[in-house]
GROMACS .gro file of C-alpha atoms in nm:
model
  292
    1MET     CA    1   1.507   0.188   0.963
    2ARG     CA    2   1.659   0.457   0.763
    3ASN     CA    3   1.385   0.690   0.832
    4LEU     CA    4   1.439   0.630   1.201
    5LEU     CA    5   1.808   0.699   1.172
    6ILE     CA    6   1.779   1.031   0.978
    7LEU     CA    7   1.440   1.170   1.078
    8SER     CA    8   1.402   1.064   1.449
    9VAL     CA    9   1.229   1.357   1.616
   10LEU     CA   10   1.380   1.563   1.879
   11THR     CA   11   1.297   1.879   2.091
   12LEU     CA   12   1.289   2.218   1.926
   13PHE     CA   13   1.559   2.449   2.028
   14THR     CA   14   1.671   2.813   1.988
   15VAL     CA   15   1.977   2.855   1.772
   16SER     CA   16   2.083   3.176   1.936
   17GLN     CA   17   2.133   2.991   2.274
   18LEU     CA   18   2.413   2.765   2.132
   19ALA     CA   19   2.760   2.858   2.029
   20CYS     CA   20   2.920   2.577   1.837
   21GLN     CA   21   3.280   2.678   1.828
   22LYS     CA   22   3.551   2.477   1.625
   23GLY     CA   23   3.658   2.173   1.811
   24LYS     CA   24   3.423   2.239   2.092
   25GLU     CA   25   3.139   1.996   2.170
   26VAL     CA   26   2.785   2.132   2.264
   27THR     CA   27   2.480   1.961   2.372
   28THR     CA   28   2.154   2.073   2.203
   29ALA     CA   29   1.818   2.118   2.375
   30GLY     CA   30   1.722   1.787   2.218
   31GLY     CA   31   2.003   1.601   2.401
   32ASN     CA   32   2.233   1.553   2.093
   33ARG     CA   33   2.597   1.614   2.109
   34VAL     CA   34   2.745   1.827   1.818
   35LEU     CA   35   3.109   1.880   1.734
   36ASN     CA   36   3.172   2.136   1.464
   37HIS     CA   37   3.515   2.052   1.292
   38THR     CA   38   3.537   2.383   1.092
   39ASN     CA   39   3.307   2.658   1.219
   40LEU     CA   40   3.322   2.877   0.908
   41GLU     CA   41   3.189   3.230   0.900
   42GLY     CA   42   2.873   3.301   0.705
   43PRO     CA   43   2.497   3.262   0.729
   44LYS     CA   44   2.364   2.959   0.898
   45ALA     CA   45   2.107   2.714   0.779
   46THR     CA   46   1.755   2.804   0.886
   47PHE     CA   47   1.415   2.648   0.877
   48GLY     CA   48   1.244   2.713   0.547
   49LYS     CA   49   1.561   2.704   0.338
   50THR     CA   50   1.677   2.427   0.092
   51VAL     CA   51   2.030   2.290   0.178
   52LEU     CA   52   2.271   2.054   0.010
   53ILE     CA   53   2.412   1.810   0.250
   54SER     CA   54   2.635   1.500   0.282
   55VAL     CA   55   2.550   1.248   0.565
   56ASN     CA   56   2.713   0.941   0.669
   57THR     CA   57   2.510   0.752   0.932
   58TRP     CA   58   2.690   0.505   1.165
   59VAL     CA   59   2.540   0.232   1.406
   60ASN     CA   60   2.842   0.133   1.618
   61ASP     CA   61   3.113   0.054   1.354
   62SER     CA   62   2.870   0.003   1.057
   63LEU     CA   63   2.810   0.250   0.805
   64VAL     CA   64   2.433   0.205   0.737
   65GLN     CA   65   2.357   0.501   0.520
   66SER     CA   66   2.563   0.733   0.299
   67THR     CA   67   2.461   1.000   0.068
   68SER     CA   68   2.775   0.941  -0.158
   69ARG     CA   69   2.726   0.575  -0.148
   70ASP     CA   70   2.351   0.547  -0.170
   71ALA     CA   71   2.256   0.860  -0.362
   72GLY     CA   72   2.569   0.928  -0.572
   73GLY     CA   73   2.648   1.251  -0.393
   74PRO     CA   74   2.520   1.522  -0.168
   75ARG     CA   75   2.152   1.538  -0.117
   76GLU     CA   76   1.936   1.834  -0.149
   77ILE     CA   77   1.667   1.868   0.115
   78ALA     CA   78   1.418   2.137   0.204
   79LEU     CA   79   1.420   2.222   0.569
   80PRO     CA   80   1.053   2.262   0.674
   81ASP     CA   81   0.927   2.587   0.807
   82SER     CA   82   0.957   2.601   1.183
   83SER     CA   83   0.587   2.618   1.224
   84GLN     CA   84   0.567   2.273   1.056
   85MET     CA   85   0.806   2.105   1.308
   86LYS     CA   86   0.548   2.116   1.588
   87GLY     CA   87   0.817   2.154   1.850
   88LYS     CA   88   1.027   1.868   1.735
   89VAL     CA   89   1.348   1.861   1.533
   90PRO     CA   90   1.547   1.564   1.369
   91ALA     CA   91   1.896   1.540   1.506
   92VAL     CA   92   2.071   1.628   1.174
   93PHE     CA   93   1.845   1.936   1.138
   94GLU     CA   94   1.964   2.051   1.493
   95ALA     CA   95   2.317   2.017   1.375
   96LEU     CA   96   2.259   2.211   1.050
   97MET     CA   97   2.106   2.512   1.252
   98LEU     CA   98   2.461   2.548   1.395
   99MET     CA   99   2.648   2.522   1.071
  100ALA     CA  100   2.750   2.756   0.796
  101LYS     CA  101   2.823   2.669   0.433
  102GLY     CA  102   3.125   2.436   0.415
  103ASP     CA  103   3.103   2.331   0.778
  104SER     CA  104   3.122   1.967   0.876
  105ALA     CA  105   3.025   1.826   1.212
  106THR     CA  106   2.985   1.497   1.421
  107VAL     CA  107   2.641   1.451   1.564
  108ILE     CA  108   2.582   1.210   1.832
  109GLN     CA  109   2.229   1.103   1.906
  110PRO     CA  110   2.158   0.896   2.216
  111LEU     CA  111   1.882   0.639   2.173
  112ASP     CA  112   1.594   0.597   2.415
  113SER     CA  113   1.429   0.254   2.467
  114THR     CA  114   1.164   0.335   2.193
  115MET     CA  115   1.432   0.427   1.930
  116LYS     CA  116   1.638   0.109   2.014
  117LYS     CA  117   1.340  -0.107   1.915
  118GLY     CA  118   1.389   0.009   1.550
  119ILE     CA  119   1.752  -0.118   1.539
  120PRO     CA  120   1.808  -0.479   1.412
  121LYS     CA  121   1.947  -0.711   1.688
  122SER     CA  122   2.237  -0.795   1.459
  123PHE     CA  123   2.400  -0.465   1.563
  124GLY     CA  124   2.415  -0.584   1.916
  125GLU     CA  125   2.397  -0.322   2.193
  126VAL     CA  126   2.342   0.025   2.055
  127LYS     CA  127   2.347   0.323   2.265
  128GLU     CA  128   2.371   0.598   2.010
  129ILE     CA  129   2.382   0.692   1.641
  130ARG     CA  130   2.653   0.898   1.486
  131TYR     CA  131   2.615   1.121   1.193
  132GLU     CA  132   2.896   1.279   0.994
  133VAL     CA  133   2.741   1.588   0.835
  134LYS     CA  134   2.866   1.835   0.583
  135LEU     CA  135   2.668   2.138   0.486
  136VAL     CA  136   2.778   2.160   0.126
  137ASP     CA  137   2.561   2.462   0.028
  138ILE     CA  138   2.266   2.671   0.118
  139ILE     CA  139   2.036   2.714  -0.183
  140THR     CA  140   1.884   3.046  -0.235
  141PRO     CA  141   1.555   3.099  -0.411
  142GLU     CA  142   1.755   3.256  -0.706
  143MET     CA  143   1.960   2.948  -0.737
  144LEU     CA  144   1.648   2.732  -0.739
  145GLN     CA  145   1.498   2.940  -1.017
  146GLN     CA  146   1.822   2.923  -1.222
  147ARG     CA  147   1.842   2.541  -1.183
  148GLN     CA  148   1.476   2.505  -1.285
  149ALA     CA  149   1.533   2.713  -1.596
  150GLU     CA  150   1.847   2.497  -1.672
  151GLU     CA  151   1.670   2.177  -1.616
  152MET     CA  152   1.378   2.298  -1.843
  153GLN     CA  153   1.646   2.391  -2.111
  154LYS     CA  154   1.812   2.061  -2.084
  155ALA     CA  155   1.478   1.868  -2.112
  156GLU     CA  156   1.387   2.067  -2.426
  157GLY     CA  157   1.733   1.984  -2.568
  158ALA     CA  158   1.686   1.614  -2.493
  159LYS     CA  159   1.359   1.604  -2.669
  160ALA     CA  160   1.500   1.775  -2.973
  161GLN     CA  161   1.785   1.532  -2.983
  162GLY     CA  162   1.532   1.239  -2.933
  163MET     CA  163   1.358   1.360  -3.263
  164VAL     CA  164   1.681   1.333  -3.454
  165ILE     CA  165   1.756   0.991  -3.300
  166ALA     CA  166   1.400   0.880  -3.391
  167GLN     CA  167   1.471   0.953  -3.763
  168THR     CA  168   1.801   0.780  -3.742
  169VAL     CA  169   1.667   0.454  -3.605
  170THR     CA  170   1.370   0.458  -3.844
  171THR     CA  171   1.603   0.497  -4.138
  172MET     CA  172   1.830   0.226  -4.015
  173LEU     CA  173   1.533  -0.015  -3.964
  174ALA     CA  174   1.431   0.057  -4.316
  175ASP     CA  175   1.777  -0.022  -4.451
  176TYR     CA  176   1.781  -0.339  -4.231
  177LYS     CA  177   1.465  -0.473  -4.381
  178SER     CA  178   1.577  -0.398  -4.733
  179LYS     CA  179   1.916  -0.566  -4.654
  180LYS     CA  180   2.106  -0.231  -4.728
  181LEU     CA  181   2.217  -0.163  -4.372
  182ALA     CA  182   2.602  -0.117  -4.379
  183ASN     CA  183   2.835  -0.248  -4.113
  184LEU     CA  184   2.568  -0.494  -3.963
  185LYS     CA  185   2.726  -0.763  -3.743
  186LYS     CA  186   2.587  -1.056  -3.554
  187THR     CA  187   2.696  -1.235  -3.237
  188ASP     CA  188   2.672  -1.610  -3.160
  189THR     CA  189   2.369  -1.543  -2.955
  190GLY     CA  190   2.177  -1.392  -3.248
  191LEU     CA  191   2.211  -1.027  -3.144
  192GLU     CA  192   2.261  -0.806  -3.463
  193TYR     CA  193   2.419  -0.468  -3.423
  194VAL     CA  194   2.579  -0.169  -3.585
  195ILE     CA  195   2.839   0.022  -3.388
  196ILE     CA  196   2.809   0.397  -3.461
  197GLU     CA  197   3.089   0.502  -3.225
  198GLN     CA  198   3.308   0.257  -3.020
  199GLY     CA  199   3.365   0.504  -2.739
  200THR     CA  200   3.698   0.618  -2.593
  201GLY     CA  201   3.635   0.531  -2.233
  202ALA     CA  202   3.674   0.215  -2.036
  203PRO     CA  203   3.540  -0.117  -2.169
  204ILE     CA  204   3.189  -0.181  -2.026
  205LYS     CA  205   3.139  -0.477  -1.800
  206ASP     CA  206   2.878  -0.661  -1.575
  207GLY     CA  207   2.815  -0.448  -1.268
  208ASP     CA  208   2.898  -0.113  -1.409
  209ASN     CA  209   2.635   0.162  -1.353
  210ILE     CA  210   2.629   0.375  -1.655
  211PRO     CA  211   2.392   0.680  -1.753
  212THR     CA  212   2.245   0.561  -2.085
  213ASN     CA  213   2.036   0.739  -2.341
  214TYR     CA  214   1.824   0.504  -2.540
  215TYR     CA  215   1.549   0.488  -2.798
  216GLY     CA  216   1.347   0.170  -2.841
  217ILE     CA  217   1.119   0.079  -3.138
  218ARG     CA  218   0.932  -0.238  -3.237
  219LYS     CA  219   1.115  -0.422  -3.530
  220SER     CA  220   0.774  -0.518  -3.686
  221ASP     CA  221   0.632  -0.176  -3.738
  222GLY     CA  222   0.878   0.079  -3.605
  223LYS     CA  223   0.657   0.201  -3.316
  224MET     CA  224   0.842   0.363  -3.044
  225PHE     CA  225   0.776   0.206  -2.704
  226ASP     CA  226   1.015   0.378  -2.474
  227ASN     CA  227   1.296   0.624  -2.477
  228SER     CA  228   1.504   0.831  -2.233
  229TYR     CA  229   1.494   1.160  -2.430
  230ASP     CA  230   1.136   1.238  -2.362
  231ARG     CA  231   1.217   1.213  -1.986
  232GLY     CA  232   1.501   1.471  -2.006
  233GLY     CA  233   1.811   1.264  -2.047
  234PRO     CA  234   2.000   0.956  -1.968
  235ALA     CA  235   1.895   0.699  -1.719
  236PRO     CA  236   2.131   0.505  -1.491
  237PHE     CA  237   2.142   0.140  -1.604
  238ALA     CA  238   2.318  -0.144  -1.416
  239VAL     CA  239   2.497  -0.371  -1.666
  240GLY     CA  240   2.379  -0.718  -1.631
  241GLY     CA  241   2.043  -0.618  -1.487
  242LEU     CA  242   1.863  -0.573  -1.816
  243ILE     CA  243   1.728  -0.790  -2.093
  244PRO     CA  244   2.003  -1.021  -2.234
  245GLY     CA  245   2.024  -0.850  -2.578
  246PHE     CA  246   2.057  -0.506  -2.414
  247ASN     CA  247   2.320  -0.626  -2.179
  248GLU     CA  248   2.515  -0.796  -2.447
  249GLY     CA  249   2.505  -0.491  -2.663
  250MET     CA  250   2.624  -0.257  -2.394
  251LYS     CA  251   2.930  -0.473  -2.348
  252LEU     CA  252   3.031  -0.444  -2.705
  253LEU     CA  253   3.104  -0.077  -2.635
  254ASN     CA  254   3.342   0.133  -2.433
  255ARG     CA  255   3.210   0.425  -2.229
  256GLY     CA  256   3.093   0.704  -2.452
  257GLY     CA  257   3.001   0.447  -2.727
  258LYS     CA  258   2.691   0.451  -2.947
  259ALA     CA  259   2.518   0.162  -3.120
  260VAL     CA  260   2.191   0.029  -3.278
  261LEU     CA  261   2.086  -0.308  -3.148
  262PHE     CA  262   1.853  -0.553  -3.333
  263ILE     CA  263   1.737  -0.775  -3.055
  264PRO     CA  264   1.543  -1.099  -3.128
  265SER     CA  265   1.264  -1.178  -2.881
  266SER     CA  266   1.473  -1.472  -2.744
  267LEU     CA  267   1.716  -1.197  -2.613
  268GLY     CA  268   1.433  -0.961  -2.519
  269TYR     CA  269   1.109  -1.013  -2.335
  270GLY     CA  270   1.030  -1.350  -2.497
  271ALA     CA  271   0.685  -1.517  -2.495
  272GLN     CA  272   0.561  -1.301  -2.200
  273GLY     CA  273   0.617  -0.965  -2.366
  274ALA     CA  274   0.618  -0.642  -2.164
  275GLY     CA  275   0.303  -0.438  -2.121
  276ALA     CA  276   0.075  -0.316  -2.388
  277ASP     CA  277   0.353  -0.183  -2.624
  278ILE     CA  278   0.577  -0.495  -2.635
  279PRO     CA  279   0.369  -0.800  -2.728
  280PRO     CA  280   0.475  -1.158  -2.691
  281ASN     CA  281   0.767  -1.265  -2.915
  282ALA     CA  282   0.844  -0.907  -3.025
  283ASP     CA  283   1.176  -0.841  -3.180
  284LEU     CA  284   1.303  -0.500  -3.070
  285VAL     CA  285   1.551  -0.230  -3.199
  286PHE     CA  286   1.741  -0.009  -2.963
  287TYR     CA  287   1.967   0.299  -3.020
  288ILE     CA  288   2.196   0.324  -2.718
  289ASP     CA  289   2.445   0.600  -2.632
  290MET     CA  290   2.649   0.506  -2.339
  291GLY     CA  291   2.770   0.785  -2.095
  292GLN     CA  292   3.099   0.807  -1.915
   0.00000   0.00000   0.00000
């Protein structure tokens, strides 16, 4: 349904034929009504460019899709070349052609009988879909190149950091096995852990979604089975949605905290294991670095 809401196809139009003044509603050739709330000066979005947009999609009084709620913020999309549109343009794309960087607009898309079939009956009678659109930025090729260079540099930095963490975890496992590991603690469930930094942020609780760097090895032989550093950085983890030992270990920290967890198989993947690298009844060791 989301694809229907955002990408329902409409008739191609010529931008120069429309003048979307601030506070004035215009109707596009595709039959959509567009009200530009700001009408800022500057270059408009055009086909073939990459743009950064925020969109809230409403069906009657229900917010069914939101870039801030569902994607964590504005979404970057590449507007296809006009030759690829084959005479048809999505409603939001029509509005973007009338907007400059920083503009916001309301787009009303009437629904025909075919479109209405894609709307769940729970919404009742639906005659139109409303989009609240903001054109946050127009991304130039130079900006894309700079971003790619920054992402590459960030990925290389993460891999280098991962190599340091690997050595730290390997050393701590050796000390653990020789019973020389300092500051080792154990919970009532059997989770053993060493807190490296408690963290200065808010306490971590179930339901939190936290960017987390991690490095996991098998306790038996120290073989690495997964880590975030090789993928360029932290992964968003929902506290309470992971293996029990990992969930418990996260909640021992505040945001920004770091720890090494020694997770028995009963708090890990148990008798079923997980893929080729985590056999049944495997005890695991994780280094975790909780983001803010």
